[in-house]
Coordinates of C-alpha atoms in Angstrom, one line a residue:
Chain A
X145 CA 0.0 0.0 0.0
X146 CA 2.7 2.5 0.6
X147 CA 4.4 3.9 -2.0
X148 CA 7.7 3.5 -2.8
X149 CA 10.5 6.0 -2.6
X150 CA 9.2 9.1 -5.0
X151 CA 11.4 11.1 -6.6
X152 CA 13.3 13.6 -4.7
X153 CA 11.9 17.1 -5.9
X154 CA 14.3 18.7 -3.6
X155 CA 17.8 20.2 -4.0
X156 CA 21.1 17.8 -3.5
X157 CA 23.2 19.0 -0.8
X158 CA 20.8 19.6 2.1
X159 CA 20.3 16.6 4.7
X160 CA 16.4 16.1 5.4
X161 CA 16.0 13.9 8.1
X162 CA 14.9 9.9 7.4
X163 CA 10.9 9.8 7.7
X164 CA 10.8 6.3 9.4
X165 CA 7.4 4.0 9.8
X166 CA 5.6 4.3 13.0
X167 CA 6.5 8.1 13.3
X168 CA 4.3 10.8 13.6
X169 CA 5.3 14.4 11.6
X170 CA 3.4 17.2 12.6
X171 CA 4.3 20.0 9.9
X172 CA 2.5 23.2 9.1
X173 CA 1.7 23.6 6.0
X174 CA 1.2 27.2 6.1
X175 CA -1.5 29.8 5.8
X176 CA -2.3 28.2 2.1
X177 CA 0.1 29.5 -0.8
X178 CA 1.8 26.4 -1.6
X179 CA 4.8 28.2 -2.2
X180 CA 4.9 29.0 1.4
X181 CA 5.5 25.8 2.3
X182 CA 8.9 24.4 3.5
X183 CA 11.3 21.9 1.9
X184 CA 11.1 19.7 5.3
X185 CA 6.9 20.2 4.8
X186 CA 7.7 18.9 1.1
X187 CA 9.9 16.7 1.8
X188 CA 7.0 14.8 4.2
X189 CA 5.2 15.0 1.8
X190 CA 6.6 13.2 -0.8
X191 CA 7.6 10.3 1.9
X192 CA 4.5 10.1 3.8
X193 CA 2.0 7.2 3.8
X194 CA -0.7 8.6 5.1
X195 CA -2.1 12.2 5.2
X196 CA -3.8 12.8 8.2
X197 CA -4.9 17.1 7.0
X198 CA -6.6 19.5 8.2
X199 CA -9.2 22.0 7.7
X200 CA -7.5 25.3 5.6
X201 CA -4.6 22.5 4.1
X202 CA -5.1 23.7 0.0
X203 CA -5.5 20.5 -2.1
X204 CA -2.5 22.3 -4.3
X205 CA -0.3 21.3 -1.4
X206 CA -2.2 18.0 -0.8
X207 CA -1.4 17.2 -4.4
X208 CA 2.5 17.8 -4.0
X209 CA 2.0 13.6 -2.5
X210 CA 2.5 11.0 -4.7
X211 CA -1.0 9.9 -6.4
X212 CA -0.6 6.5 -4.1
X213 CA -0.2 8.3 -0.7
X214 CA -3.5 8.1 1.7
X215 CA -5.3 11.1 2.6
X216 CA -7.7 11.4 5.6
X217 CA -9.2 14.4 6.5
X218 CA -9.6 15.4 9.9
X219 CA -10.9 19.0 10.2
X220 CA -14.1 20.9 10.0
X221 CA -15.2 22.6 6.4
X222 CA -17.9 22.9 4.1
X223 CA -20.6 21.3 6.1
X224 CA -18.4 18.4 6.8
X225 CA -18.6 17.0 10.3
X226 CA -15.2 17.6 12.3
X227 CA -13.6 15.2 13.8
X228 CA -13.3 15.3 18.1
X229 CA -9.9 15.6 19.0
X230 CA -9.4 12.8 21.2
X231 CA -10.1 10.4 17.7
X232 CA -7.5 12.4 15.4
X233 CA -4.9 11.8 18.2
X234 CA -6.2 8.0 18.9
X235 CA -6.0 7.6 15.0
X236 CA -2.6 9.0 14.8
X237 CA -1.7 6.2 17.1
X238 CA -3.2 3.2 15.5
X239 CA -2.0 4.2 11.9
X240 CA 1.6 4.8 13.5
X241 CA 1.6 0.9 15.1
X242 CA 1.0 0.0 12.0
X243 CA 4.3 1.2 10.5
X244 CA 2.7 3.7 8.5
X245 CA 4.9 7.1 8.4
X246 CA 2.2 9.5 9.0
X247 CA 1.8 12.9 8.3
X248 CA -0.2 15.2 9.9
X249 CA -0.8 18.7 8.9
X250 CA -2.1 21.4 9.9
X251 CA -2.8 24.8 8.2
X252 CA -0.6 27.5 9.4
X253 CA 2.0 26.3 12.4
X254 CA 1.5 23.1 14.7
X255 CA 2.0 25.1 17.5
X256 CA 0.6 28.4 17.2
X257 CA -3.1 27.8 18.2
X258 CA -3.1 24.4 16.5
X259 CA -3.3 21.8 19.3
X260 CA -0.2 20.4 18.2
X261 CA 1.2 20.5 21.8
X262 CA -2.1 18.3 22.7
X263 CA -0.8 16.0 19.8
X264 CA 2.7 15.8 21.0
X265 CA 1.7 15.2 24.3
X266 CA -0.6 11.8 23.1
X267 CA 1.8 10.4 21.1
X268 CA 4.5 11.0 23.5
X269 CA 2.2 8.7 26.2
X270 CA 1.6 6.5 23.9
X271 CA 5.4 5.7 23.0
X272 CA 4.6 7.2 19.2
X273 CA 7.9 9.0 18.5
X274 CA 7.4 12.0 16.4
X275 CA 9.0 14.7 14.9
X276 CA 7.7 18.6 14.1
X277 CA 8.0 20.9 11.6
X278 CA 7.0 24.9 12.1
X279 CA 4.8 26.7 9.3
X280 CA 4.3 29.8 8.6
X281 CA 1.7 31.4 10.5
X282 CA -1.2 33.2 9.5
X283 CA -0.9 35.8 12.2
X284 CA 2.6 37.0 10.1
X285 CA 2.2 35.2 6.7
X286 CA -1.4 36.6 5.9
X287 CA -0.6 40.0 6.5
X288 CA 2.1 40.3 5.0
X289 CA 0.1 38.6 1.9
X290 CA -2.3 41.8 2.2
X291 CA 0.6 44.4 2.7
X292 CA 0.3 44.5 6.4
X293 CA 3.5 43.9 8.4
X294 CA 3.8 42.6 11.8
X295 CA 6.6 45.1 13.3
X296 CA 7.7 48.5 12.4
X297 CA 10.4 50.0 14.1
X298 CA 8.5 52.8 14.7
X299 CA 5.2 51.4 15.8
X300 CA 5.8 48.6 17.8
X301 CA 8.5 47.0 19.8
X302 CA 5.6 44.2 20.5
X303 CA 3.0 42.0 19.0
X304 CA 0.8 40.5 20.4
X305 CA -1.1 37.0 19.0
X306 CA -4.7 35.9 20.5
X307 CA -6.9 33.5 19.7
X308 CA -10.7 34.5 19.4
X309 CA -12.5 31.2 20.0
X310 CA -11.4 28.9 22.8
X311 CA -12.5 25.1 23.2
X312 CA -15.7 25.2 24.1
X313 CA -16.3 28.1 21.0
X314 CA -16.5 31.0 23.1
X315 CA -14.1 33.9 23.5
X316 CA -10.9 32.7 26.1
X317 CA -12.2 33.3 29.6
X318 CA -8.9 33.9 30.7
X319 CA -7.9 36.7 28.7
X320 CA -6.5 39.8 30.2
X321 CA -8.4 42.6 28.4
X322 CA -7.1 45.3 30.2
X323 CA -3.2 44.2 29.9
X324 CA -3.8 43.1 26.5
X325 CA -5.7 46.1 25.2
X326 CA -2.1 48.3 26.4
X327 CA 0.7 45.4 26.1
X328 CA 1.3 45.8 22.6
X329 CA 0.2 48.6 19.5
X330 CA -0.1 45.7 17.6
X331 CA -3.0 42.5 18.1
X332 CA -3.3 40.4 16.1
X333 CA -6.6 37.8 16.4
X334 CA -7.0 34.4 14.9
X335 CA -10.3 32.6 14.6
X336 CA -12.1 36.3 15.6
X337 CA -14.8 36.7 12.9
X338 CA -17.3 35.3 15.3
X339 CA -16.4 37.0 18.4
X340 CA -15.9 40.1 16.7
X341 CA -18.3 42.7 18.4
X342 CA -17.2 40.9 21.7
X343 CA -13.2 41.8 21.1
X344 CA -14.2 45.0 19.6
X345 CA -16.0 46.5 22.3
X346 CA -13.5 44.7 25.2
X347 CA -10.4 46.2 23.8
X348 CA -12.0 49.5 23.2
X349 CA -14.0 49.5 27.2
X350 CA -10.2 49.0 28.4
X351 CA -9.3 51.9 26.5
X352 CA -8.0 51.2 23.6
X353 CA -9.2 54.4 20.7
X354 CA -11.9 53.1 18.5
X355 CA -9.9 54.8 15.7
X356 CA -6.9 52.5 15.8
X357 CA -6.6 51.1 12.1
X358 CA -7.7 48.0 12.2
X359 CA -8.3 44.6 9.6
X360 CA -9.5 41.7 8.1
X361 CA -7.7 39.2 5.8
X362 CA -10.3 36.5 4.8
X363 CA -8.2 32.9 3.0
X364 CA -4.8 35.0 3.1
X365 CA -2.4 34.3 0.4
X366 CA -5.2 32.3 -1.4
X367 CA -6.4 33.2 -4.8
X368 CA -9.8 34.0 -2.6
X369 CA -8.1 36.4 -0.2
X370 CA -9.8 39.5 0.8
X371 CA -8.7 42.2 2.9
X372 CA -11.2 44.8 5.1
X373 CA -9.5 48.0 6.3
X374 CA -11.0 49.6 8.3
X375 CA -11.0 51.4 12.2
X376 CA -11.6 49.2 15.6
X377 CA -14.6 51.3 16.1
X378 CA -15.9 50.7 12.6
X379 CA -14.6 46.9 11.4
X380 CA -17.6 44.9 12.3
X381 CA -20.1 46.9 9.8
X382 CA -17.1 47.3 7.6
X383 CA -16.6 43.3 7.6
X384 CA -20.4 42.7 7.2
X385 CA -20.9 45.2 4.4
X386 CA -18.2 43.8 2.7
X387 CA -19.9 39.8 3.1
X388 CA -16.3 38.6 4.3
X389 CA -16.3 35.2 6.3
X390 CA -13.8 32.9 8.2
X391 CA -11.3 31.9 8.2
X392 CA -9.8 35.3 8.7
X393 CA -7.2 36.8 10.5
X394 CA -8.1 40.3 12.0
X395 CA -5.6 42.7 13.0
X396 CA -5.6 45.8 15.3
X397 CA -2.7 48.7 15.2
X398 CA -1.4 51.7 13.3
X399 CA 0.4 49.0 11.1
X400 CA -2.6 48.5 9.0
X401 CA -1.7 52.0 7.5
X402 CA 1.1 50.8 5.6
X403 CA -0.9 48.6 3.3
X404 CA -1.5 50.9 1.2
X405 CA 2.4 51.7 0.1
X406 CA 3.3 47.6 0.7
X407 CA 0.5 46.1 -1.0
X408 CA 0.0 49.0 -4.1
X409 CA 4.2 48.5 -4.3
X410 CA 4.6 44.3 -4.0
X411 CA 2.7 42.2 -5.9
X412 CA 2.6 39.5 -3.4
X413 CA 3.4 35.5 -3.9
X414 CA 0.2 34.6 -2.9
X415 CA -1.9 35.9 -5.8
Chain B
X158 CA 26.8 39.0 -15.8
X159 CA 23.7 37.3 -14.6
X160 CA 23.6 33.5 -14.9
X161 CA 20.4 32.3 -17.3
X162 CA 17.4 30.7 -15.8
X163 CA 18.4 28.2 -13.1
X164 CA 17.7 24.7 -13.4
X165 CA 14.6 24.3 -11.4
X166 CA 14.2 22.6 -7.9
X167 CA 10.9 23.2 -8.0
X168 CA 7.7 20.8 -8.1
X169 CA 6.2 20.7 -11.6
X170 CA 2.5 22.2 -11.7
X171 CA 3.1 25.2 -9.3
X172 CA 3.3 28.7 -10.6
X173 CA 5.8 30.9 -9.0
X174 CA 5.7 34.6 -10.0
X175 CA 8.6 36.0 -12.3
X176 CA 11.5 37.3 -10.7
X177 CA 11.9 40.2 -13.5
X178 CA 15.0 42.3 -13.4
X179 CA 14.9 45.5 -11.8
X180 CA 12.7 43.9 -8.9
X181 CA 13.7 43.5 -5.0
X182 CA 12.4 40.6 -3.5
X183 CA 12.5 40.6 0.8
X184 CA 12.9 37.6 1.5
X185 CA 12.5 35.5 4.9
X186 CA 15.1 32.6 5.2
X187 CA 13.8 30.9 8.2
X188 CA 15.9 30.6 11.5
X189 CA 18.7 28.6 9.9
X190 CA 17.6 24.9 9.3
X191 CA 17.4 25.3 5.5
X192 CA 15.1 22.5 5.3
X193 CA 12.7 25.7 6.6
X194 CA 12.9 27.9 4.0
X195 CA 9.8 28.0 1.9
X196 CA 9.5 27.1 -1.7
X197 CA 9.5 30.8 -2.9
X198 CA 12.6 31.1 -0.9
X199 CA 14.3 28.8 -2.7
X200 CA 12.7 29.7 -6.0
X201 CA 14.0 33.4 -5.1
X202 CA 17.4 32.1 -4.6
X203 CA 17.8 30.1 -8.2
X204 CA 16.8 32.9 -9.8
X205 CA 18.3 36.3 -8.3
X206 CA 21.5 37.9 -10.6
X207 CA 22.7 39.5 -6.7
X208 CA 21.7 38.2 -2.4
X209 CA 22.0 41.0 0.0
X210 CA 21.6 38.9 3.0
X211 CA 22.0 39.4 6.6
X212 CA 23.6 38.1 9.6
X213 CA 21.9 35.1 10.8
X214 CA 21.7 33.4 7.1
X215 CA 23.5 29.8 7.2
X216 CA 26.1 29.6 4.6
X217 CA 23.8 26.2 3.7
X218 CA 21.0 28.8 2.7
X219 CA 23.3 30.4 -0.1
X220 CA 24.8 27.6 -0.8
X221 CA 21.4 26.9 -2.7
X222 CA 22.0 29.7 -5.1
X223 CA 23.8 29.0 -8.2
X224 CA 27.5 29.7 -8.2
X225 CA 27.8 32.9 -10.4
X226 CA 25.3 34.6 -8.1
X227 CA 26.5 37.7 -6.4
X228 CA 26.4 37.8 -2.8
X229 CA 26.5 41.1 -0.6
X230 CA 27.1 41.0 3.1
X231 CA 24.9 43.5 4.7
X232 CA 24.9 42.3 8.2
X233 CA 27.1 42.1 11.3
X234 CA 28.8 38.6 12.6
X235 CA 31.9 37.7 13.6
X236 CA 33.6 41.6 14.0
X237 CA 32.8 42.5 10.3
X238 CA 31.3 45.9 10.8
X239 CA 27.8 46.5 10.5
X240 CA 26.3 48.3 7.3
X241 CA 24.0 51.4 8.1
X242 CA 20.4 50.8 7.5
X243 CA 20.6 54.1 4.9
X244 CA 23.5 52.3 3.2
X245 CA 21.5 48.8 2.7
X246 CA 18.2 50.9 1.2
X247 CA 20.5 53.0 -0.8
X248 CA 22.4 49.7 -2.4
X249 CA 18.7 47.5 -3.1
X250 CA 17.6 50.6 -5.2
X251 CA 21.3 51.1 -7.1
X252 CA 21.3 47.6 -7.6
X253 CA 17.6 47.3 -8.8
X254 CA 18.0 50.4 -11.1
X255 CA 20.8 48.3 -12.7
X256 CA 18.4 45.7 -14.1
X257 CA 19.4 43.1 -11.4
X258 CA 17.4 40.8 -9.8
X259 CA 17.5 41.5 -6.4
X260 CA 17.4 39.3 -3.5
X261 CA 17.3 40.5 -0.4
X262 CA 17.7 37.8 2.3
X263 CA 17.1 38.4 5.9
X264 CA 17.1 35.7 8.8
X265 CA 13.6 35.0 10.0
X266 CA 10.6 36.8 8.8
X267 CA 11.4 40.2 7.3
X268 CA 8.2 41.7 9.3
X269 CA 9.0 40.5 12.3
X270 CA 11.4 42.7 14.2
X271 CA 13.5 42.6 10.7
X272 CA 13.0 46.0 9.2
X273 CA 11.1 44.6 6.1
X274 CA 8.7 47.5 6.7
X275 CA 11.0 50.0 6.1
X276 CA 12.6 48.9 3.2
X277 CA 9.4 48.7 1.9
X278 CA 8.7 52.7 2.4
X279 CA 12.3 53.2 0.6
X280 CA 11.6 51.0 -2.1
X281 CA 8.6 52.3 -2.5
X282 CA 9.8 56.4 -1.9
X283 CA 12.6 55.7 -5.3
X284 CA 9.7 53.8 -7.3
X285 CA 11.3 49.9 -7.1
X286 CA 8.6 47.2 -7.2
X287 CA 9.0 44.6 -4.5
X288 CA 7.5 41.5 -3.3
X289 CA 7.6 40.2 0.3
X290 CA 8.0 36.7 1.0
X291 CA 7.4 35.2 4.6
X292 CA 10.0 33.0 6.7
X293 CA 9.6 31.1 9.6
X294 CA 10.5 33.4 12.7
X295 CA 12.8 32.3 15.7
X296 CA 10.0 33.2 18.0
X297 CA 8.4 30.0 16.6
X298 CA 10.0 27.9 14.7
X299 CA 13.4 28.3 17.0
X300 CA 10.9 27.4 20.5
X301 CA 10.0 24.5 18.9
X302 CA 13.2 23.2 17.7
X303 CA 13.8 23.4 21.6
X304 CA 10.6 21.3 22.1
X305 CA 8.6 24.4 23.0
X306 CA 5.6 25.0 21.8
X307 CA 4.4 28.9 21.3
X308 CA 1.0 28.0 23.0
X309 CA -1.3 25.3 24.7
X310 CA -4.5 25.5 24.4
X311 CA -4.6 24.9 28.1
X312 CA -1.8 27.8 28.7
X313 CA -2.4 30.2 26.8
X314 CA -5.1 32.0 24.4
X315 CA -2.4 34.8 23.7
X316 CA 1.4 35.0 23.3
X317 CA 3.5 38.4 23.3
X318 CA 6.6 38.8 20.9
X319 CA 8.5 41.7 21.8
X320 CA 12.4 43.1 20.8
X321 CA 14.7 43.3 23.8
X322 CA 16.9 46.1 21.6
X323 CA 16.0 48.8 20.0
X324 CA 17.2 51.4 17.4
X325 CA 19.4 52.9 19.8
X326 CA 20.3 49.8 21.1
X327 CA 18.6 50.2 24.7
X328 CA 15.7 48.3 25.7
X329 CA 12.9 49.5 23.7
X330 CA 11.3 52.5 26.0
X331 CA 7.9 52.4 24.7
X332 CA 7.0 49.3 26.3
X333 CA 4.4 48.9 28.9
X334 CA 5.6 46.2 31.0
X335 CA 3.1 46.4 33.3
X336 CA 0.7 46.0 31.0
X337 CA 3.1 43.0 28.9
X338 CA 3.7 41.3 32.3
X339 CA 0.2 40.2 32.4
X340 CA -1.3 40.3 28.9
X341 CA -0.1 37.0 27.9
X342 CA 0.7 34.0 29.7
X343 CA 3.8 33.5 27.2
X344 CA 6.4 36.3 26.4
X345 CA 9.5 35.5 23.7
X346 CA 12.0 38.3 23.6
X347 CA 13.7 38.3 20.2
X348 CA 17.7 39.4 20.9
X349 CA 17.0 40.0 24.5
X350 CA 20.0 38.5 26.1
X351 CA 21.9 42.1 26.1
X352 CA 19.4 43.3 28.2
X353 CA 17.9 40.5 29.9
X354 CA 18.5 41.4 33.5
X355 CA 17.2 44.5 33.0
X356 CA 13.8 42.8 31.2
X357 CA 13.9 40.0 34.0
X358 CA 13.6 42.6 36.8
X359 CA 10.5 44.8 34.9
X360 CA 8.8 41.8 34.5
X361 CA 9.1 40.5 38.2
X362 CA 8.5 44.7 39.3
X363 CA 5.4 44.6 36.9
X364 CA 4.1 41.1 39.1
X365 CA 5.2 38.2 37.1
X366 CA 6.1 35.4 39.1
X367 CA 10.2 34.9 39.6
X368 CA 8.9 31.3 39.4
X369 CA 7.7 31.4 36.1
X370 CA 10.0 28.6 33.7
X371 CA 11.8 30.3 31.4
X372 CA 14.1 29.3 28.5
X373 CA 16.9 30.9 26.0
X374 CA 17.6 29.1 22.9
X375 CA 20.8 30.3 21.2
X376 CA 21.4 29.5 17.3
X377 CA 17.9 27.5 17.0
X378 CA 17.4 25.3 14.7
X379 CA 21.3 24.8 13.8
X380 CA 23.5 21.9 14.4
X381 CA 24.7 24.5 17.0
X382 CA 21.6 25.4 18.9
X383 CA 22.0 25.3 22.8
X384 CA 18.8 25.1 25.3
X385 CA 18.9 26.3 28.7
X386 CA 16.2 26.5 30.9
X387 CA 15.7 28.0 34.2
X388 CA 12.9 30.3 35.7
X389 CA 12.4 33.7 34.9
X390 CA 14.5 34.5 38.7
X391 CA 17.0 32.2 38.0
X392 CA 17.5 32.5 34.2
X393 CA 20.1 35.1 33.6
X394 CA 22.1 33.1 36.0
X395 CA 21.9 30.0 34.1
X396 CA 22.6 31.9 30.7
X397 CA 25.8 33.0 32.5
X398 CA 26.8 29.5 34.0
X399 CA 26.1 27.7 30.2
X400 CA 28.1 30.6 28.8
X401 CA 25.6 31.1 26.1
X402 CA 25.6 33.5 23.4
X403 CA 23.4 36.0 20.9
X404 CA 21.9 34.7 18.9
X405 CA 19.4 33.9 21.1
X406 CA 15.1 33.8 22.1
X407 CA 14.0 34.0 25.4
X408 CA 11.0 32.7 26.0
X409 CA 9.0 33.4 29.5
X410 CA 6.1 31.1 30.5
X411 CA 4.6 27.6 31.7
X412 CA 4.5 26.4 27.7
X413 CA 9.1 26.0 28.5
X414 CA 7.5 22.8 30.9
X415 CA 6.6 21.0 28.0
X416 CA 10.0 21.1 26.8
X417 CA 10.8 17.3 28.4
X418 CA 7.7 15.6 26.4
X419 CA 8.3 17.8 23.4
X420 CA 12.1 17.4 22.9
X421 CA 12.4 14.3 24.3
X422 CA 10.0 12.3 22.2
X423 CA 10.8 13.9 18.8
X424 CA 14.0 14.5 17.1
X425 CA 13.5 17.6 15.4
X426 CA 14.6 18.7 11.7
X427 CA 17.2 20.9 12.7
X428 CA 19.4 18.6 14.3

């Protein structure tokens, strides 16, 4: 059933690691330009057995496996039912003691709001040695895609990442608002769409200016992407108007005001 | 001059843009594992006429471009002096208005903490086209070389990156560490080991915990990376004791704990 050895598409020289049966990779596979993915991320998957994907994983960058390689998907899209946690880690397991070499990946990076520390953590009690590859995040990647950069010099010393949606689907309970509405000039939200008017009316009741530029990249560094700018005060009617949906990556800070010379000046890989 | 088109690396039946002449490409090469440069990275590489790169690109990285392609130091390593930000902007442009390809190759992300942005502007200011291209930042991908993951869903809904250095080469004076000791559960300080004492006691004056784990990873993700781990009271006295070195992270928070599943259970592509 597995495939054999496929053709190395990658340059000679560089040591990539041996992809052995019975391990686990967890590699992001970025926020969805293909050409954002890495050689080790290619590299899996041209030696995988199994895919084990995700939600937001492009089928461009599923089709970089050989034709042969398995493919299970084990996220939450289109209508399609998602799969609990506890049965993608528990299948992880059974297709590893089978001597499969299975990759699993995840949109974006394993570890940046991804569960792949949950993932790590059950393989690692269940004697499942595994290995893990960073992608590039969303939080970064996707700006930059719609000419928003993370850092200026000038702006802000600090960033700030925050996820909108914890694991029961609400906002995180445990969130600082206050600290977080002043740590950084910059916040950036993943998974926010559906919290939106929640986030948008804690950050500014903790006093942060509803006139901070703030905005939304829907499917960065797709072919689909679309970007909302926009002010904190005004980015939920702005978001609405415009019919945007997840997944998108929202964005708060005076950064936002440089898309206009970054994006109008770069054509950008993803499009 | 220029060496014709490269032999390509690449996968069949993926576009990549055209590198024309007279373009500057940014371009993010990861934290030094090559195997973590994207596929645009690599694409940029086989087809630039010239590399301005930085301090902090592996030799491996260039050694992906062909031969006859220029290379420019721009960075500071190893007593060679530093080039002036001015100097940098000024050669991209020169070079670009020559009918070059221009690569320009920073360690990292070039939007996070990298001055990407400003390029950008001056690129922009003396009518250049550019494209950005994302890399994996230290802040990530160089935790979880160490076996730490950036967040746990358990841990933390938020994570803080913030420069320990800036312009001047002082800690950065616009932070609010009050306000950053308690937004997120997880802080990484990019190049903070000059100042760490100084960041260590704001953080414990601000309220966070001298108990707190902490970590510094030095050269992350190379055959030479070094780990030590401490707590955030006892950490600058453990960075002293190993003798490490910048280039390092410093990463503050209970996500470091994980370190002994994480890095003990997987090898990880950078070493």
């Amino acid at each position: 059933m597995a495939p054999g050895p496929a053709p190395d598409l990658l340059p000679a020289g560089l040591d990539f690691p041996d992809f052995p049966p019975g391990w686990v990779w967890l590699v992001g596979a970025g926020p969805g330009d293909p050409g954002l993915l890495t050689l080790h991320a290619l590299h899996a998957l041209r030696h995988a057995d199994v895919i084990v994907y995700d939600a937001l994983v492009d089928e461009r960058i599923l089709g970089l496996a050989p034709a042969a390689t398995e493919r299970l998907y084990a996220g939450k899209r289109g209508g399609r039912p998602s799969a609990r946690q506890a049965d993608i880690s528990e299948t992880l397991v059974s297709l590893a003691r089978s001597g499969r070499r299975v990759l699993r990946l995840k949109g974006g990076d394993p570890f940046v709001f991804g569960r792949g520390a949950e993932e790590c953590q059950y393989l690692h009690a269940h004697g499942i040695p595994f290995r893990v590859v960073s992608g590039i995040t969303a939080g970064i990647g996707g700006l930059a895609a719609a000419g928003i950069p993370a850092t200026v010099r000038e702006t802000n010393a600090a960033i700030t990442f925050i996820t909108g949606h914890a694991a029961n689907g609400d906002v995180p309970e445990t969130l600082n608002w206050s600290a977080l509405a002043h740590a950084s000039p910059v916040l950036v939200f993943y998974m926010g769409l559906k919290h939106l008017p929640v986030i948008v009316d804690r950050l500014i009741s903790a006093g942060r200016s509803a006139e901070t530029p703030a905005a939304a990249v829907a499917e960065a560094t797709t072919p689909r992407q679309r970007v909302v700018t926009a002010t904190l005060g005004t980015l939920v009617e702005a978001i609405t108007t415009a019919g945007l949906h997840p997944p998108a990556i929202v964005v708060v800070g005076d950064v936002v005001s440089l898309r206009d010379i970054i994006a109008a000046g770069a054509g950008h890989p993803g499009r």
